[in-house]
mmCIF file of C-alpha atoms in Angstrom:
data_model
loop_
_atom_site.group_PDB
_atom_site.id
_atom_site.type_symbol
_atom_site.label_atom_id
_atom_site.label_comp_id
_atom_site.label_asym_id
_atom_site.label_seq_id
_atom_site.Cartn_x
_atom_site.Cartn_y
_atom_site.Cartn_z
ATOM 1 C CA UNK A 286 -6.805 50.786 -25.452
ATOM 2 C CA UNK A 287 -8.543 48.205 -27.698
ATOM 3 C CA UNK A 288 -6.150 47.209 -30.455
ATOM 4 C CA UNK A 289 -7.820 46.117 -33.714
ATOM 5 C CA UNK A 290 -5.510 44.519 -36.276
ATOM 6 C CA UNK A 291 -7.116 44.468 -39.722
ATOM 7 C CA UNK A 292 -6.315 41.199 -41.530
ATOM 8 C CA UNK A 293 -6.878 42.934 -44.870
ATOM 9 C CA UNK A 294 -4.274 44.389 -47.223
ATOM 10 C CA UNK A 295 -5.734 47.276 -49.226
ATOM 11 C CA UNK A 296 -4.484 47.968 -52.759
ATOM 12 C CA UNK A 297 -4.899 51.617 -53.785
ATOM 13 C CA UNK A 298 -4.372 53.249 -57.181
ATOM 14 C CA UNK A 299 -4.339 56.972 -57.924
ATOM 15 C CA UNK A 300 -7.043 57.916 -60.428
ATOM 16 C CA UNK A 301 -6.967 60.635 -63.100
ATOM 17 C CA UNK A 302 -8.671 63.056 -60.694
ATOM 18 C CA UNK A 303 -5.746 62.595 -58.273
ATOM 19 C CA UNK A 304 -7.710 60.683 -55.643
ATOM 20 C CA UNK A 305 -6.941 57.162 -54.485
ATOM 21 C CA UNK A 306 -9.343 54.341 -55.292
ATOM 22 C CA UNK A 307 -9.334 50.919 -53.637
ATOM 23 C CA UNK A 308 -8.517 48.471 -56.439
ATOM 24 C CA UNK A 309 -8.660 45.399 -54.239
ATOM 25 C CA UNK A 310 -8.736 44.036 -50.726
ATOM 26 C CA UNK A 311 -7.079 40.754 -49.844
ATOM 27 C CA UNK A 312 -6.814 38.947 -46.541
ATOM 28 C CA UNK A 313 -3.267 38.417 -45.331
ATOM 29 C CA UNK A 314 -3.986 34.688 -45.383
ATOM 30 C CA UNK A 315 -4.801 34.950 -49.132
ATOM 31 C CA UNK A 316 -1.349 36.475 -49.617
ATOM 32 C CA UNK A 317 0.209 33.735 -47.484
ATOM 33 C CA UNK A 318 0.935 36.349 -44.794
ATOM 34 C CA UNK A 319 3.263 38.262 -47.120
ATOM 35 C CA UNK A 320 2.765 41.952 -47.805
ATOM 36 C CA UNK A 321 3.893 42.920 -51.345
ATOM 37 C CA UNK A 322 6.889 45.236 -51.515
ATOM 38 C CA UNK A 323 8.296 47.849 -53.903
ATOM 39 C CA UNK A 324 8.614 46.559 -57.441
ATOM 40 C CA UNK A 325 6.346 43.560 -56.892
ATOM 41 C CA UNK A 326 3.774 43.160 -59.621
ATOM 42 C CA UNK A 327 0.167 42.169 -59.034
ATOM 43 C CA UNK A 328 -1.381 40.455 -62.031
ATOM 44 C CA UNK A 329 -5.050 39.835 -62.749
ATOM 45 C CA UNK A 330 -5.843 37.539 -65.656
ATOM 46 C CA UNK A 331 -9.356 36.970 -66.924
ATOM 47 C CA UNK A 332 -9.801 34.130 -69.369
ATOM 48 C CA UNK A 333 -10.874 35.421 -72.752
ATOM 49 C CA UNK A 334 -10.346 39.048 -71.737
ATOM 50 C CA UNK A 335 -6.682 39.600 -70.957
ATOM 51 C CA UNK A 336 -4.291 40.721 -68.283
ATOM 52 C CA UNK A 337 -4.077 43.709 -65.959
ATOM 53 C CA UNK A 338 -0.746 44.327 -64.252
ATOM 54 C CA UNK A 339 0.022 46.811 -61.488
ATOM 55 C CA UNK A 340 3.363 47.504 -59.830
ATOM 56 C CA UNK A 341 3.801 48.329 -56.134
ATOM 57 C CA UNK A 342 5.099 51.909 -55.846
ATOM 58 C CA UNK A 343 4.272 52.548 -52.201
ATOM 59 C CA UNK A 344 3.638 50.598 -49.037
ATOM 60 C CA UNK A 345 2.160 51.969 -45.825
ATOM 61 C CA UNK A 346 1.757 50.309 -42.469
ATOM 62 C CA UNK A 347 -1.004 52.410 -40.911
ATOM 63 C CA UNK A 348 -1.612 52.768 -37.196
ATOM 64 C CA UNK A 349 -4.706 54.890 -36.631
ATOM 65 C CA UNK A 350 -5.551 56.005 -33.093
ATOM 66 C CA UNK A 351 -8.957 57.395 -32.217
ATOM 67 C CA UNK A 352 -8.664 59.208 -28.928
ATOM 68 C CA UNK A 353 -12.426 59.693 -28.463
ATOM 69 C CA UNK A 354 -13.066 55.952 -28.246
ATOM 70 C CA UNK A 355 -9.566 55.097 -27.009
ATOM 71 C CA UNK A 356 -9.115 52.550 -29.805
ATOM 72 C CA UNK A 357 -6.397 51.734 -32.300
ATOM 73 C CA UNK A 358 -6.625 50.259 -35.816
ATOM 74 C CA UNK A 359 -3.679 48.733 -37.703
ATOM 75 C CA UNK A 360 -3.659 47.850 -41.438
ATOM 76 C CA UNK A 361 -1.493 47.682 -44.573
ATOM 77 C CA UNK A 362 -2.122 49.952 -47.580
ATOM 78 C CA UNK A 363 -0.281 49.158 -50.808
ATOM 79 C CA UNK A 364 -0.068 51.818 -53.534
ATOM 80 C CA UNK A 365 -0.030 50.349 -57.055
ATOM 81 C CA UNK A 366 0.361 51.840 -60.502
ATOM 82 C CA UNK A 367 -0.959 50.176 -63.675
ATOM 83 C CA UNK A 368 1.717 49.189 -66.141
ATOM 84 C CA UNK A 369 1.697 47.561 -69.549
ATOM 85 C CA UNK A 370 4.921 45.576 -69.947
ATOM 86 C CA UNK A 371 5.862 44.249 -73.372
ATOM 87 C CA UNK A 372 5.639 40.692 -72.098
ATOM 88 C CA UNK A 373 1.992 40.993 -70.938
ATOM 89 C CA UNK A 374 0.535 38.936 -73.813
ATOM 90 C CA UNK A 375 3.154 36.198 -73.500
ATOM 91 C CA UNK A 376 2.657 36.196 -69.738
ATOM 92 C CA UNK A 377 -1.099 35.742 -70.168
ATOM 93 C CA UNK A 378 -0.512 32.780 -72.511
ATOM 94 C CA UNK A 379 1.836 31.064 -70.042
ATOM 95 C CA UNK A 380 -0.516 31.676 -67.108
ATOM 96 C CA UNK A 381 -3.485 30.315 -69.070
ATOM 97 C CA UNK A 382 -1.599 27.115 -69.964
ATOM 98 C CA UNK A 383 -0.443 26.584 -66.353
ATOM 99 C CA UNK A 384 -3.967 27.207 -65.062
ATOM 100 C CA UNK A 385 -5.460 24.734 -67.554
ATOM 101 C CA UNK A 386 -2.876 22.090 -66.603
ATOM 102 C CA UNK A 387 -3.517 22.700 -62.905
ATOM 103 C CA UNK A 388 -7.285 22.327 -63.294
ATOM 104 C CA UNK A 389 -6.933 19.202 -65.481
ATOM 105 C CA UNK A 390 -4.681 17.612 -62.840
ATOM 106 C CA UNK A 391 -7.512 17.610 -60.292
ATOM 107 C CA UNK A 392 -10.099 14.798 -60.331
ATOM 108 C CA UNK A 393 -13.305 15.575 -62.289
ATOM 109 C CA UNK A 394 -15.949 17.291 -60.182
ATOM 110 C CA UNK A 395 -13.459 18.275 -57.491
ATOM 111 C CA UNK A 396 -11.788 21.652 -57.127
ATOM 112 C CA UNK A 397 -8.008 21.829 -57.499
ATOM 113 C CA UNK A 398 -6.144 21.105 -54.267
ATOM 114 C CA UNK A 399 -5.250 24.018 -52.015
ATOM 115 C CA UNK A 400 -2.086 23.590 -50.024
ATOM 116 C CA UNK A 401 -1.790 25.482 -46.785
ATOM 117 C CA UNK A 402 1.621 26.326 -45.370
ATOM 118 C CA UNK A 403 2.709 24.400 -42.314
ATOM 119 C CA UNK A 404 2.237 26.403 -39.133
ATOM 120 C CA UNK A 405 5.436 27.349 -37.311
ATOM 121 C CA UNK A 406 6.000 25.753 -33.923
ATOM 122 C CA UNK A 407 4.394 27.414 -30.897
ATOM 123 C CA UNK A 408 7.352 29.407 -29.616
ATOM 124 C CA UNK A 409 7.708 32.721 -27.794
ATOM 125 C CA UNK A 410 7.967 35.666 -30.167
ATOM 126 C CA UNK A 411 11.701 36.097 -29.584
ATOM 127 C CA UNK A 412 12.308 32.511 -30.732
ATOM 128 C CA UNK A 413 9.765 32.468 -33.594
ATOM 129 C CA UNK A 414 11.749 34.810 -35.791
ATOM 130 C CA UNK A 415 14.965 32.856 -35.888
ATOM 131 C CA UNK A 416 14.149 29.226 -35.050
ATOM 132 C CA UNK A 417 14.737 28.088 -38.640
ATOM 133 C CA UNK A 418 17.952 30.024 -39.049
ATOM 134 C CA UNK A 419 19.474 28.319 -36.015
ATOM 135 C CA UNK A 420 18.959 24.888 -37.578
ATOM 136 C CA UNK A 421 22.078 23.914 -39.608
ATOM 137 C CA UNK A 422 19.904 21.785 -41.926
ATOM 138 C CA UNK A 423 18.071 24.967 -42.950
ATOM 139 C CA UNK A 424 21.190 26.408 -44.621
ATOM 140 C CA UNK A 425 21.517 24.176 -47.658
ATOM 141 C CA UNK A 426 23.722 25.395 -50.535
ATOM 142 C CA UNK A 427 20.566 25.893 -52.616
ATOM 143 C CA UNK A 428 18.943 28.047 -49.930
ATOM 144 C CA UNK A 429 22.114 30.098 -49.519
ATOM 145 C CA UNK A 430 22.235 30.696 -53.279
ATOM 146 C CA UNK A 431 18.524 31.627 -53.391
ATOM 147 C CA UNK A 432 19.009 34.071 -50.497
ATOM 148 C CA UNK A 433 22.051 35.594 -52.250
ATOM 149 C CA UNK A 434 20.020 36.093 -55.452
ATOM 150 C CA UNK A 435 17.141 37.681 -53.518
ATOM 151 C CA UNK A 436 19.558 40.055 -51.808
ATOM 152 C CA UNK A 437 21.155 41.034 -55.128
ATOM 153 C CA UNK A 438 17.707 41.638 -56.655
ATOM 154 C CA UNK A 439 16.678 43.752 -53.639
ATOM 155 C CA UNK A 440 19.882 45.791 -53.872
ATOM 156 C CA UNK A 441 19.321 46.308 -57.616
ATOM 157 C CA UNK A 442 15.752 47.549 -56.953
ATOM 158 C CA UNK A 443 17.066 49.866 -54.244
ATOM 159 C CA UNK A 444 19.766 51.206 -56.596
ATOM 160 C CA UNK A 445 17.114 51.956 -59.240
ATOM 161 C CA UNK A 446 15.132 53.919 -56.643
ATOM 162 C CA UNK A 447 18.267 55.756 -55.493
ATOM 163 C CA UNK A 448 18.252 54.180 -52.031
ATOM 164 C CA UNK A 449 21.812 53.648 -50.704
ATOM 165 C CA UNK A 450 22.874 50.190 -49.550
ATOM 166 C CA UNK A 451 22.824 50.080 -45.749
ATOM 167 C CA UNK A 452 25.544 47.413 -45.536
#
């Protein structure tokens, strides 16, 4: 069976008529190979216009099998809902300043630098997942604290959604 993995992440929003509409399509590489999760906010700012913010309310990993052609298609679909937080205007101001500073920092006539993440070492799949975690230098006090904060934030989001802690 041919297996086709779609490198795109599709952002869908429910319209007033109840149907979903594709609000955006982004390559996984554009998202740094990270699929947005519940509660994440996707922000679009347009200079001189304003800000549009959507929150992730659903996330689907889709595996579609077509028996007639004996093929399989795999993709991510993210359901978003437009929101208007109180801080939207302040957020737009901060983003605009950071963008201006970022562009000014690059040499005239050249685009701002784009930094690509370093590729992980070529290891078998079973080793790829945990190679960093086995390195004692990986577990700095700062990293441990950051991981603790992320876990607490995730548990708080889960509590808001009524999802029990699995620990």
